[in-house]
């Protein structure tokens, strides 16, 4: 059964011993961040703060802050079981023969039953405040770090509609609370929300926006999923859940919002209006500095009768967003393989902050294949921001750090194997020469071929014979050698 809402997920986490309830009063200014940061870095639990100074709402944080909880949120036993399921969702192959057709029927039924459904009412609209009754200060939004410009809504599902196609988009963009009825809207230049906003600005039209706070975990995850163009985030959330996401029409905007959300902010963005937003302690581990961004005018706050405010913090890794990023990496590997079929595996170490480092292993088939792979990665969706790509052979284990470094570093001649290109970079990359534009590096750490100008023989690795290994295994108990960390 899918999690119906945030409350159902919290109940499951508590039942599994994965949720800590904090009954002492805490401040949303810095204190919650310090507590949550200590918890996630120590592998601690999700936390529900029941008494938050200045607000009647409890605060939930660190719900996705471990691999175990992330898998629980997606209702998966492991990431490996996901591959075949996503493959069918992204590209269902026409069946051949009657037996194949019979096997496909349940899957087609599964797809047909997960499209979002519109409902007439929902708990997210139990209480409705509009006009002068709107007061964003009632939200327990966090001021996360000492130099933050103010409180930020950090985990909203921002819902917009494309002005040309009319299709909805869901993204996750931070929102600085300026006053009782306005926030910043930090959609970066390359994001879909910003692209849609530019369309409204060209037409001189006001853009309707809704922001849902505190949905079921699959719907939250869908907002950060790098879906192919035209694939609905709510459809993908339904596929994750195994049942449709119920949507209800907003009270003051012509947008559909998740009916089971805890809180929904409705409003608009005026064309051309900008206001200074930031600084904000960001996922790079540094502050993103102040800059001008669109202003979100809130026309309504709708909510449950007793809502829970879902939030997150970002900063120096490891953080909760690292586990969300790992889920994106593992769940969308089948899609990456479909686009770039030579890729065997990929790894984005959390220290690389998503875009700074990608390591990929490939099934090398021709001279220059590693460089072709780099170019393909830089030409694919959000992977265009990848600052450093390291390409290794298929037999190199990506997640065994010491062996990975040994294999990669012994395989390169720096002048020959390092490539530099220029292009778009992440807007949060403060080291680039210009905002959103800079250089990238690719490292070909594959074994070199004669067709690549390498005429020397590539040496074999040193590996002990299996016969000797087995003989020493039998002798070991009689040797009297105790190794640190070995079981007795």
Short mmCIF file of N, CA and C in Angstrom, two decimals, residues 87 181 266 277 332 356 399 440:
data_model
loop_
_atom_site.label_atom_id
_atom_site.label_comp_id
_atom_site.label_asym_id
_atom_site.label_seq_id
_atom_site.Cartn_x
_atom_site.Cartn_y
_atom_site.Cartn_z
N UNK A 87 12.37 0.70 -16.55
CA UNK A 87 12.58 0.46 -17.98
C UNK A 87 11.24 0.38 -18.70
N UNK A 181 3.12 38.17 3.26
CA UNK A 181 2.43 37.72 2.05
C UNK A 181 3.34 37.60 0.82
N UNK A 266 -0.80 29.50 -2.36
CA UNK A 266 -1.24 29.85 -3.70
C UNK A 266 -0.91 31.31 -3.97
N UNK A 277 17.35 38.36 -2.97
CA UNK A 277 17.13 37.15 -2.17
C UNK A 277 18.50 36.64 -1.72
N UNK A 332 17.57 6.42 -11.73
CA UNK A 332 17.56 6.86 -13.12
C UNK A 332 18.73 6.33 -13.93
N UNK A 356 29.72 18.31 -9.19
CA UNK A 356 31.16 18.52 -9.26
C UNK A 356 31.95 17.30 -9.71
N UNK A 399 32.46 2.01 -6.24
CA UNK A 399 32.19 2.42 -4.85
C UNK A 399 33.20 1.85 -3.85
N UNK A 440 34.91 22.68 -17.76
CA UNK A 440 34.69 21.34 -17.23
C UNK A 440 35.86 20.46 -17.64
#
